[in-house]
CSV table of C-alpha atoms and ligand atoms in Angstrom, one decimal:
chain,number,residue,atom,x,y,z
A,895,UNK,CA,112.6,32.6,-46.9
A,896,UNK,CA,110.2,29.2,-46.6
A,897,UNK,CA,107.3,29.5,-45.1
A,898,UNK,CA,108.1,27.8,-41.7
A,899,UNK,CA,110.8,30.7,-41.6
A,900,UNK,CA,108.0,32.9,-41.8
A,901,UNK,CA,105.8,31.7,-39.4
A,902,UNK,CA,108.6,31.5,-37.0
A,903,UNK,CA,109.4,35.5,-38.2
A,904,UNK,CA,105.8,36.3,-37.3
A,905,UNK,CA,105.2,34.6,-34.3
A,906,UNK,CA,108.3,36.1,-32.7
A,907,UNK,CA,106.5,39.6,-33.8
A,908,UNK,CA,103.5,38.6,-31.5
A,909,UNK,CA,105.5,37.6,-28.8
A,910,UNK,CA,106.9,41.3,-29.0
A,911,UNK,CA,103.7,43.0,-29.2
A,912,UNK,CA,101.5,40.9,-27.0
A,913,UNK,CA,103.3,39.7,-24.2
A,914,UNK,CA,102.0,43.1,-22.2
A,915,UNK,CA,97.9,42.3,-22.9
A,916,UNK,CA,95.8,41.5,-19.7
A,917,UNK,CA,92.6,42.0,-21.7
A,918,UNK,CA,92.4,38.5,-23.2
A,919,UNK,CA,94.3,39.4,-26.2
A,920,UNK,CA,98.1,38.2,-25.5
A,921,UNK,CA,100.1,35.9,-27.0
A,922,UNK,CA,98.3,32.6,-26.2
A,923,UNK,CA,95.1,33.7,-27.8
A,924,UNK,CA,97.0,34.3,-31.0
A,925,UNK,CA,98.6,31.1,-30.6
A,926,UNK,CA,95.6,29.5,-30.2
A,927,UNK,CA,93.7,31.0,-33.0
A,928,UNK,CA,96.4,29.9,-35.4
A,929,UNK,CA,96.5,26.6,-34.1
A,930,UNK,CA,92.2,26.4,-35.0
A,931,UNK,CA,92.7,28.3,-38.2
A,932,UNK,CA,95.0,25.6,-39.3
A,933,UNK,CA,93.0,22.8,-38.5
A,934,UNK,CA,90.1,24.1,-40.3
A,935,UNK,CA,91.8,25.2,-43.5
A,936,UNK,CA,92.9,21.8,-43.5
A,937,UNK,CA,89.2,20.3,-43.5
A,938,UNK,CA,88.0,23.3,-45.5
A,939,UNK,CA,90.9,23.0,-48.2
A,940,UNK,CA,91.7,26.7,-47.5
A,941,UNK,CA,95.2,28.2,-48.4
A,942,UNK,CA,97.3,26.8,-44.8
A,943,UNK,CA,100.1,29.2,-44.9
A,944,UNK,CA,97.7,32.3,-45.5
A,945,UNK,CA,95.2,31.2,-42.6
A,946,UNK,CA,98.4,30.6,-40.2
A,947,UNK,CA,100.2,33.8,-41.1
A,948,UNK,CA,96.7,35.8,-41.1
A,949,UNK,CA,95.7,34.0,-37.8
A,950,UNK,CA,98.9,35.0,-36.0
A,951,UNK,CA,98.7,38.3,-37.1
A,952,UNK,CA,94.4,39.2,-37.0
A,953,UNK,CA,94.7,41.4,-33.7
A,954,UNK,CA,97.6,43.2,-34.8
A,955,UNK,CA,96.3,47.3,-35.5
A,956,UNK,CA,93.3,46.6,-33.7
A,957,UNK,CA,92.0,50.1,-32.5
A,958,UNK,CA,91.4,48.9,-29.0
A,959,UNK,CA,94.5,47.1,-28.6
A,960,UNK,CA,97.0,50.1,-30.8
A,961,UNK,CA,97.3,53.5,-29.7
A,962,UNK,CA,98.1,54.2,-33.8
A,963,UNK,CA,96.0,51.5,-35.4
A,964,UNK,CA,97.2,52.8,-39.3
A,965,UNK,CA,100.9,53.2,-38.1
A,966,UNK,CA,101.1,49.8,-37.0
A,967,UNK,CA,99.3,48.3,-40.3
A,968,UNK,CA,102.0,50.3,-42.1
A,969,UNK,CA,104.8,48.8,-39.8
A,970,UNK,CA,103.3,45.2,-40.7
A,971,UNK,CA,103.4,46.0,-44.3
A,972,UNK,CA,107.0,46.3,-44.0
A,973,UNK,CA,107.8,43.4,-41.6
A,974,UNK,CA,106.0,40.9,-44.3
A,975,UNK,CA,108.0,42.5,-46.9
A,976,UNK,CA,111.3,42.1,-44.9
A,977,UNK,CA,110.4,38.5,-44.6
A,978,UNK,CA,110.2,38.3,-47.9
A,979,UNK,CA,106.3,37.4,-48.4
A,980,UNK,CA,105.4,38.1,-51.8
A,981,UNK,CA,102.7,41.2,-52.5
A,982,UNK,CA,100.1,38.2,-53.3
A,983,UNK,CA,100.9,36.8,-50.2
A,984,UNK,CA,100.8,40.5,-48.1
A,985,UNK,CA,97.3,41.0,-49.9
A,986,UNK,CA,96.0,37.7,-48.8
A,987,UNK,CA,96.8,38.3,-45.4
A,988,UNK,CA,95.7,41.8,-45.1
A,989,UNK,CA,92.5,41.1,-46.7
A,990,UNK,CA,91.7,38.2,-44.4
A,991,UNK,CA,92.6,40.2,-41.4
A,992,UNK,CA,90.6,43.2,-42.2
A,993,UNK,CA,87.4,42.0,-41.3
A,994,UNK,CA,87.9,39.5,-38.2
A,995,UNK,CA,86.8,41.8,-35.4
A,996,UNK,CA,83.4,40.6,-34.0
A,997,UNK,CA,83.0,44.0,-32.5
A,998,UNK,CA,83.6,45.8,-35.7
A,999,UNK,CA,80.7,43.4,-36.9
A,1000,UNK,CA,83.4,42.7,-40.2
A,1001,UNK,CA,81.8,40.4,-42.8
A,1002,UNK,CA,84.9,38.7,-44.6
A,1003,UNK,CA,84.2,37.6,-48.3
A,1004,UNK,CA,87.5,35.4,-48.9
A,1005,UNK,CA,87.6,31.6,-47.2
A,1006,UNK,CA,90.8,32.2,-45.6
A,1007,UNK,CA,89.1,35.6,-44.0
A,1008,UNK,CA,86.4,33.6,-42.9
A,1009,UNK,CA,88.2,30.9,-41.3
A,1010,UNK,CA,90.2,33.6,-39.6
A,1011,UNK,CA,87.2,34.9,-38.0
A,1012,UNK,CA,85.6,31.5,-36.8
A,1013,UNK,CA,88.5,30.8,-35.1
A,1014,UNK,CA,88.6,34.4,-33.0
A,1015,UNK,CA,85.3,33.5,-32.3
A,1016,UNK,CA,85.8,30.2,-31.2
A,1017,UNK,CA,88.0,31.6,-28.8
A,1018,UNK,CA,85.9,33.5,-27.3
A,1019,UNK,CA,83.5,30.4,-26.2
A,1020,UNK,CA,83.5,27.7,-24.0
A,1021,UNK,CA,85.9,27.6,-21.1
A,1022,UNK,CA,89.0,29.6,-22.3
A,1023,UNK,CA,86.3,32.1,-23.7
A,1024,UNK,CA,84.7,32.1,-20.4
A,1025,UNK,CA,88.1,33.2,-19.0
A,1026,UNK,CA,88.8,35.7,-21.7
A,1027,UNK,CA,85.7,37.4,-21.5
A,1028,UNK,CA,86.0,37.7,-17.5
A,1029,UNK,CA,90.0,38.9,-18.1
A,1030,UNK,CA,88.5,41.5,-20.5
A,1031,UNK,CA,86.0,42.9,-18.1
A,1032,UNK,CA,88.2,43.0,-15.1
A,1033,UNK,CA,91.0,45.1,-17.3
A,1034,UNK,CA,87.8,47.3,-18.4
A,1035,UNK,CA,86.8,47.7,-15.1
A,1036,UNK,CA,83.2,46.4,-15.5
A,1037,UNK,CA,81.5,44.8,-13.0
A,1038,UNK,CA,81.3,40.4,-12.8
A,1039,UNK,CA,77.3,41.1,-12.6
A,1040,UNK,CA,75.1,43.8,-12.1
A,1041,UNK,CA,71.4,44.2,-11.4
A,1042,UNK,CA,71.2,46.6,-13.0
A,1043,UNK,CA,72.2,47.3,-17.1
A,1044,UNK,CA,75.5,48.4,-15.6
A,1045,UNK,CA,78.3,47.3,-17.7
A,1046,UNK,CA,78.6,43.4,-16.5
A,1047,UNK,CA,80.7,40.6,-18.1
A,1048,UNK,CA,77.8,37.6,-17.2
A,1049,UNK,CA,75.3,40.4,-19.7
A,1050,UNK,CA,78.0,40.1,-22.5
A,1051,UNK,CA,77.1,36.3,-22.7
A,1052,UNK,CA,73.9,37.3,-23.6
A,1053,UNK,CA,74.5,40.0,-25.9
A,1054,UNK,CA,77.7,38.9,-27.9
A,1055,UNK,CA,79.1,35.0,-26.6
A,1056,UNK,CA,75.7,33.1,-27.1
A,1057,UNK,CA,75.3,33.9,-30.7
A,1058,UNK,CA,78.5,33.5,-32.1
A,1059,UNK,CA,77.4,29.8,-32.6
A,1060,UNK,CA,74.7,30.9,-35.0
A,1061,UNK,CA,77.5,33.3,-36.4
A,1062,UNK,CA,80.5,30.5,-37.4
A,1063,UNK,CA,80.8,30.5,-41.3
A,1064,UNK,CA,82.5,27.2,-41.7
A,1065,UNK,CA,81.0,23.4,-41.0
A,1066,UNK,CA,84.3,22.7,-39.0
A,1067,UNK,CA,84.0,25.6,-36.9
A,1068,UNK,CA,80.2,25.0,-35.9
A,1069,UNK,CA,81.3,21.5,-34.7
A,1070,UNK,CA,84.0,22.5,-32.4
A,1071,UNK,CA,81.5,25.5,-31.3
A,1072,UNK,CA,78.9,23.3,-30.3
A,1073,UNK,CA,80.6,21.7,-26.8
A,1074,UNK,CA,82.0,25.2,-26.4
A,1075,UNK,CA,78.1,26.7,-26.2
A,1076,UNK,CA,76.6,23.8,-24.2
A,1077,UNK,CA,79.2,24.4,-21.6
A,1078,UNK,CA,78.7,28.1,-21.2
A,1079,UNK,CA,75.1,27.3,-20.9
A,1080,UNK,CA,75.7,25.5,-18.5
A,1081,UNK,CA,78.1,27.5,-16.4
A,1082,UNK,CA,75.5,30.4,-16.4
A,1083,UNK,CA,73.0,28.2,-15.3
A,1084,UNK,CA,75.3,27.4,-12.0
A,1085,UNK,CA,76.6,31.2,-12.1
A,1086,UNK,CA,73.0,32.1,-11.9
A,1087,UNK,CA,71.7,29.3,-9.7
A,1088,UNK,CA,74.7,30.7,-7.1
A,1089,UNK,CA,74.2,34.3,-7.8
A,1090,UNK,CA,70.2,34.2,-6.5
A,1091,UNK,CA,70.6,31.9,-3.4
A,1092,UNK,CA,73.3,34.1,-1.9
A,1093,UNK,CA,70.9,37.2,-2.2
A,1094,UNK,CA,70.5,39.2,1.1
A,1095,UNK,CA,66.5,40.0,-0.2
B,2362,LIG,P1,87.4,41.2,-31.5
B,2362,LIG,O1,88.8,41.1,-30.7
B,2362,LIG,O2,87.2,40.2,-32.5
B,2362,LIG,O3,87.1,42.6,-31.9
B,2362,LIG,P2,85.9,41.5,-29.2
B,2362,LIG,O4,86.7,42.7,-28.8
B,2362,LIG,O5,84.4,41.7,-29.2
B,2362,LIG,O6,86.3,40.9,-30.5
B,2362,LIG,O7,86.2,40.4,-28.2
B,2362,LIG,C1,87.5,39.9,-27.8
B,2362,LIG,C2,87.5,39.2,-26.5
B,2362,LIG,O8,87.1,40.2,-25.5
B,2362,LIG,C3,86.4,38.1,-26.4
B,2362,LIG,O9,86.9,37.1,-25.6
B,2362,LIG,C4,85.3,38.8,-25.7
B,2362,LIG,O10,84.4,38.0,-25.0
B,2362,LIG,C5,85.9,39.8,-24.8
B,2362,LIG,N1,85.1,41.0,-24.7
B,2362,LIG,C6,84.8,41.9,-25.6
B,2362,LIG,N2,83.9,42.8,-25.1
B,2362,LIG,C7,83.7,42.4,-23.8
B,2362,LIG,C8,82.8,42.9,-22.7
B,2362,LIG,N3,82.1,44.0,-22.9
B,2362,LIG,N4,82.8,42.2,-21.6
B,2362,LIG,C9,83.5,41.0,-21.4
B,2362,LIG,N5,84.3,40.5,-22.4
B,2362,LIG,C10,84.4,41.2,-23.6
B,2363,LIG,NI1,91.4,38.0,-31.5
């Protein structure tokens, strides 16, 4: 099977497992992050098919997202070899996969891993992050803002979706992060600037 085939194989896999996800994690985010990977590996001169397949497939077993996290690896195993991906190939993909999450803190070592992660991240800033992250706490039941540490979506900007600028690996990824950051600040500036003039006291 050609690569394209592949692709078009995998991406009809996603469409199966995430068209169900209200938690920021459905198909379009996949899309999306394959659609960055790809334009970075271009710039960086990674491998293209690898960051594409890996990109399209870099939430799939993920423990918050899979009742049966390992099952579902295994199931992928064998839906790349039905496609007829070569064992290089399922390597390559399964090692640049392994260590995307940001909230498993993963720390990929190979390029195309790398350029896997900057583009989840990327997708978790700027406007469409914004979205994500308020998608995420709404499914989670968390509150839009709290004064108190209760769990609040506007506190993960500070914790998590303000440093992932300083996080990005690759030179590509830190110039598409950079408009992404400056608009978030600015949003919370307005969010805040809102949030204390409609105070009762
Ligand atoms: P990964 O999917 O790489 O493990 P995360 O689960 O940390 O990364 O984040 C995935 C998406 O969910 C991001 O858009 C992120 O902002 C959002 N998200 C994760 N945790 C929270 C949270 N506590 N509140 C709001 N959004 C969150
Ligand atoms: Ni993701």
């Amino acid at each position: 099977m050609e690569e394209l085939s592949q692709l078009i194989e995998i991406q009809k896999l996603i469409r199966n497992l995430f068209s169900d996800d209200y938690t920021g994690h459905d198909f379009f985010h996949m899309e999306r992050v394959a659609t960055t990977a790809g334009k970075i590996a271009k710039i960086e001169d990674a491998d293209l098919f690898i960051c594409e397949a890996a990109a399209w497939l870099h939430d799939v077993g993920d423990a918050k997202l899979f009742t049966d996290p390992e099952e579902t690896i295994k199931e992928l195993d064998l839906f790349l070899q039905r496609i007829a991906m070569n064992e290089y190939q399922i390597n390559k993909v399964k090692e640049a996969i392994q260590d995307v999450s940001f909230s498993k803190g993963g720390n990929p070592t190979t390029l195309e891993g790398k350029i896997v992660q900057d583009a989840d991240r990327l997708d978790a800033i700027g406007a469409i992050g914004i979205a994500r992250a308020f998608a995420y706490g709404g499914a989670n039941r968390n509150y839009i803002n709290h004064d108190t540490n209760k769990n609040n979506t506007i506190q993960h900007f500070y914790d998590k979706l303000l440093k992932i600028k300083e996080l990005l690996h690759t030179e590509a990824a830190k110039k598409i992060a950079d408009e992404r950051h400056r608009f978030m600040e600015v949003y919370l500036l307005q969010f805040e600037k809102e949030w204390s003039k409609t105070k009762s006291c």
